Short mmCIF file of C-alpha atoms in Angstrom, two decimals:
data_model
loop_
_atom_site.label_atom_id
_atom_site.label_comp_id
_atom_site.label_asym_id
_atom_site.label_seq_id
_atom_site.Cartn_x
_atom_site.Cartn_y
_atom_site.Cartn_z
CA MET A 1 -51.64 -59.12 36.01
CA GLU A 2 -50.48 -55.66 37.08
CA GLN A 3 -47.71 -54.31 34.85
CA GLN A 4 -44.46 -53.71 36.71
CA GLN A 5 -43.23 -50.13 36.64
CA PRO A 6 -39.91 -49.48 34.88
CA ARG A 7 -36.85 -49.42 37.13
CA ILE A 8 -34.53 -46.42 36.76
CA LEU A 9 -30.99 -46.33 38.16
CA VAL A 10 -29.82 -42.77 38.94
CA VAL A 11 -26.02 -42.47 39.20
CA ASP A 12 -24.69 -39.13 40.45
CA ASP A 13 -22.12 -38.24 43.13
CA ASP A 14 -23.99 -35.02 43.98
CA PRO A 15 -26.56 -36.03 46.65
CA THR A 16 -28.75 -33.00 45.91
CA VAL A 17 -28.97 -33.72 42.19
CA ALA A 18 -29.58 -37.42 42.83
CA GLU A 19 -32.32 -36.65 45.35
CA VAL A 20 -34.11 -34.17 43.10
CA VAL A 21 -33.94 -36.42 40.02
CA SER A 22 -35.02 -39.48 42.02
CA GLY A 23 -37.92 -37.55 43.51
CA TYR A 24 -39.26 -36.45 40.13
CA LEU A 25 -38.90 -39.95 38.68
CA ASP A 26 -40.58 -41.49 41.74
CA ARG A 27 -43.53 -39.10 41.41
CA ALA A 28 -43.74 -40.01 37.71
CA GLY A 29 -44.36 -43.61 38.77
CA TYR A 30 -40.94 -45.20 38.28
CA VAL A 31 -39.09 -47.51 40.65
CA VAL A 32 -35.85 -45.66 41.42
CA ASP A 33 -32.47 -46.96 42.59
CA ARG A 34 -29.60 -44.59 43.43
CA ALA A 35 -25.82 -44.92 43.28
CA GLY A 36 -23.13 -42.38 44.13
CA ASP A 37 -20.23 -43.78 42.11
CA GLY A 38 -19.32 -46.26 39.38
CA PRO A 39 -18.68 -49.41 41.45
CA ASP A 40 -21.89 -48.82 43.41
CA ALA A 41 -23.80 -48.38 40.14
CA LEU A 42 -22.46 -51.65 38.72
CA ALA A 43 -23.30 -53.49 41.95
CA ARG A 44 -26.85 -52.15 42.03
CA ALA A 45 -27.35 -52.96 38.35
CA ALA A 46 -26.18 -56.52 38.97
CA GLU A 47 -28.65 -56.85 41.85
CA HIS A 48 -31.63 -55.33 40.01
CA TRP A 49 -31.06 -54.81 36.28
CA PRO A 50 -32.52 -51.40 35.37
CA ASP A 51 -34.80 -50.57 32.45
CA LEU A 52 -32.88 -47.30 32.02
CA VAL A 53 -29.86 -45.55 33.60
CA VAL A 54 -29.52 -41.82 34.26
CA LEU A 55 -25.74 -41.55 34.45
CA ASP A 56 -23.52 -38.59 35.39
CA LEU A 57 -20.48 -38.28 33.14
CA MET A 58 -18.19 -36.78 35.79
CA LEU A 59 -18.03 -39.40 38.54
CA PRO A 60 -15.11 -39.82 40.97
CA GLY A 61 -12.71 -42.66 40.18
CA MET A 62 -14.59 -44.55 37.47
CA ASP A 63 -16.21 -41.99 35.18
CA GLY A 64 -19.58 -42.32 33.49
CA LEU A 65 -18.07 -43.43 30.19
CA GLU A 66 -16.42 -46.44 31.81
CA VAL A 67 -19.58 -47.26 33.77
CA CYS A 68 -21.56 -47.16 30.51
CA ARG A 69 -19.04 -49.44 28.77
CA ARG A 70 -19.11 -51.98 31.58
CA MET A 71 -22.90 -52.01 31.82
CA ARG A 72 -23.22 -52.46 28.09
CA GLY A 73 -20.81 -55.37 28.40
CA GLN A 74 -23.32 -57.09 30.71
CA GLY A 75 -26.42 -56.47 28.62
CA PRO A 76 -28.39 -53.90 26.63
CA VAL A 77 -29.70 -50.98 28.65
CA PRO A 78 -30.74 -47.46 27.61
CA VAL A 79 -28.54 -44.70 29.07
CA ILE A 80 -29.23 -40.97 29.47
CA MET A 81 -25.96 -39.20 30.20
CA LEU A 82 -25.76 -36.11 32.42
CA THR A 83 -22.95 -33.75 31.44
CA ALA A 84 -21.78 -30.97 33.77
CA ARG A 85 -20.52 -28.80 30.94
CA GLY A 86 -22.02 -27.67 27.67
CA ASP A 87 -18.92 -28.54 25.68
CA GLU A 88 -19.69 -30.41 22.48
CA ASP A 89 -16.78 -32.79 23.15
CA ASP A 90 -18.48 -34.04 26.31
CA ARG A 91 -21.72 -34.70 24.49
CA ILE A 92 -19.95 -36.44 21.61
CA LEU A 93 -18.02 -38.64 24.06
CA GLY A 94 -21.25 -39.76 25.66
CA LEU A 95 -22.84 -40.55 22.33
CA GLU A 96 -19.74 -42.32 21.06
CA VAL A 97 -19.76 -44.71 24.00
CA GLY A 98 -23.40 -45.50 23.32
CA ALA A 99 -25.53 -43.13 25.40
CA ASP A 100 -29.03 -42.89 23.95
CA ASP A 101 -29.58 -39.31 25.09
CA TYR A 102 -27.86 -36.62 27.11
CA VAL A 103 -28.91 -33.69 29.29
CA THR A 104 -26.58 -30.81 30.15
CA LYS A 105 -26.43 -29.51 33.72
CA PRO A 106 -28.08 -27.41 34.98
CA PHE A 107 -31.24 -29.01 33.64
CA SER A 108 -34.94 -29.10 34.31
CA PRO A 109 -35.92 -32.30 36.19
CA ARG A 110 -39.25 -32.22 34.36
CA GLU A 111 -37.40 -32.22 31.02
CA LEU A 112 -35.32 -35.18 32.19
CA VAL A 113 -38.49 -37.11 33.05
CA LEU A 114 -39.80 -36.40 29.54
CA ARG A 115 -36.52 -37.67 28.05
CA VAL A 116 -36.80 -40.84 30.15
CA GLU A 117 -40.37 -41.37 28.96
CA SER A 118 -39.31 -40.83 25.34
CA VAL A 119 -36.49 -43.39 25.48
CA LEU A 120 -38.60 -46.00 27.28
CA ARG A 121 -41.45 -45.50 24.82
CA ARG A 122 -39.12 -46.42 21.98
CA VAL A 123 -37.75 -49.43 23.83
CA ARG A 124 -41.28 -50.71 24.40
CA PRO A 125 -43.25 -49.85 21.25
CA ALA A 126 -47.02 -50.13 21.47
CA GLN A 127 -47.27 -51.87 18.10
CA ALA A 128 -45.42 -55.00 17.08
CA PRO A 129 -44.96 -54.90 13.29
CA GLY A 130 -43.36 -57.78 11.46
CA PRO A 131 -39.64 -58.06 10.69
CA LEU A 132 -38.07 -55.76 8.09
CA ARG A 133 -35.51 -57.15 5.63
CA ALA A 134 -33.12 -55.50 3.19
CA ALA A 135 -29.54 -55.93 1.97
CA GLY A 136 -28.72 -58.83 4.28
CA LEU A 137 -30.25 -57.05 7.28
CA THR A 138 -33.23 -58.28 9.31
CA VAL A 139 -34.78 -56.03 11.94
CA ASP A 140 -37.51 -57.30 14.26
CA PRO A 141 -39.09 -54.27 16.00
CA ALA A 142 -41.17 -56.43 18.36
CA ALA A 143 -38.18 -58.39 19.65
CA ARG A 144 -35.81 -55.39 19.37
CA ARG A 145 -33.32 -57.58 17.47
CA ALA A 146 -31.25 -56.77 14.40
CA VAL A 147 -29.27 -59.32 12.38
CA LYS A 148 -26.75 -58.87 9.56
CA ASP A 149 -25.89 -61.91 7.45
CA GLY A 150 -27.01 -64.20 10.27
CA ALA A 151 -25.04 -62.45 13.04
CA GLU A 152 -26.89 -60.42 15.67
CA LEU A 153 -25.92 -56.76 15.90
CA ALA A 154 -25.22 -55.07 19.24
CA LEU A 155 -27.15 -51.82 18.80
CA THR A 156 -28.08 -49.13 21.29
CA VAL A 157 -31.69 -47.98 21.56
CA ARG A 158 -31.23 -45.06 19.18
CA GLU A 159 -29.09 -47.03 16.73
CA PHE A 160 -31.82 -49.66 16.54
CA ASP A 161 -34.53 -47.02 16.05
CA LEU A 162 -32.45 -45.30 13.37
CA LEU A 163 -31.84 -48.53 11.46
CA THR A 164 -35.52 -49.46 11.73
CA PHE A 165 -36.53 -46.06 10.36
CA PHE A 166 -34.13 -46.37 7.44
CA LEU A 167 -35.42 -49.85 6.57
CA ARG A 168 -38.98 -48.57 6.61
CA HIS A 169 -38.12 -45.76 4.17
CA PRO A 170 -35.61 -47.13 1.63
CA GLY A 171 -34.49 -44.79 -1.14
CA ARG A 172 -35.76 -41.63 0.57
CA VAL A 173 -33.50 -38.79 1.64
CA PHE A 174 -33.87 -37.43 5.17
CA GLY A 175 -32.14 -34.39 6.61
CA ARG A 176 -30.71 -34.46 10.10
CA GLU A 177 -33.62 -32.35 11.33
CA ASP A 178 -36.04 -34.92 9.87
CA LEU A 179 -34.24 -37.81 11.56
CA MET A 180 -34.10 -35.99 14.90
CA ARG A 181 -37.85 -35.41 14.75
CA GLU A 182 -38.82 -38.87 13.48
CA VAL A 183 -36.34 -41.05 15.40
CA TRP A 184 -35.60 -39.05 18.54
CA GLY A 185 -38.99 -37.35 18.79
CA TRP A 186 -37.34 -33.96 19.25
CA ASP A 187 -38.34 -30.77 17.41
CA PHE A 188 -35.05 -29.16 18.44
CA GLY A 189 -31.64 -30.28 19.62
CA ASP A 190 -27.97 -30.67 18.72
CA LEU A 191 -27.83 -32.12 15.20
CA SER A 192 -24.40 -33.64 15.93
CA THR A 193 -26.41 -36.28 17.83
CA VAL A 194 -27.69 -37.57 14.49
CA THR A 195 -24.26 -37.38 12.85
CA VAL A 196 -22.64 -39.44 15.62
CA HIS A 197 -25.35 -42.10 15.55
CA VAL A 198 -25.19 -42.45 11.76
CA ARG A 199 -21.42 -42.91 12.01
CA ARG A 200 -21.77 -45.51 14.77
CA LEU A 201 -24.50 -47.34 12.87
CA ARG A 202 -22.40 -47.45 9.72
CA GLY A 203 -19.62 -49.03 11.75
CA LYS A 204 -21.95 -51.92 12.57
CA VAL A 205 -23.90 -52.48 9.34
CA GLU A 206 -21.52 -51.50 6.54
CA ASP A 207 -18.93 -53.88 5.08
CA ASP A 208 -16.63 -50.87 4.69
CA PRO A 209 -17.78 -47.97 6.93
CA ALA A 210 -15.31 -45.63 5.19
CA ARG A 211 -17.18 -46.27 1.92
CA PRO A 212 -20.78 -46.76 3.02
CA ARG A 213 -22.99 -48.59 0.57
CA LEU A 214 -26.19 -48.83 2.62
CA ILE A 215 -26.45 -45.52 4.49
CA GLN A 216 -25.33 -42.98 1.94
CA THR A 217 -24.66 -39.28 2.46
CA VAL A 218 -26.49 -36.94 0.11
CA TRP A 219 -24.31 -33.87 0.38
CA GLY A 220 -26.10 -30.74 1.51
CA VAL A 221 -29.32 -32.68 2.17
CA GLY A 222 -28.91 -35.64 4.54
CA TYR A 223 -28.88 -39.44 4.36
CA ARG A 224 -30.49 -42.13 2.22
CA PHE A 225 -30.76 -45.86 2.88
CA GLU A 226 -30.14 -47.98 -0.20
CA GLY A 227 -31.74 -51.31 0.60
CA VAL A 228 -31.19 -53.06 -2.72
#
């Protein structure tokens, strides 16, 4: 049976940007849907659920943050956020709402395609190792499911990858640069990305996120997962 190509939903109110991005993704072999605003994006996602969404933050009416929230309310989907400005606050907002990656305009369409490939590669791992268990947590990389004390966790793509990495390396300290390279696959980037995702992950796996017991900060070095 021929494997179906991943479906990408591109959401941008700038027709030129949407056309260029869609063209590059189409030539890379993806099935591409386009939407010019939030309601249109939600309607198209309901009709054909995407494997990944490229989502502009600054949309008219319903902004990208709200679109991301509503899509995530319908089901898990990786999101790459496009931000028109380089302000750190914009990037943090996107990550806080659950975006798995972000690209700042103006950007290289070829770089965006590489980011799409990177996120999809992590959603669909080539290997299917067995479940990982520690401290009341069970992570199944093959099924992309994580459970804490019998309750399933609602994790984004990067949160799931980060938790999986921690469970595979209990007791070891990793700097933010290490985590960005090992989890995100980036050799460079904004390290606040890692900080935000660790904070979000703590909010979902810790009994008291203000006093984390599992994902501990090693001051001046990075983070350590205590799985005992």
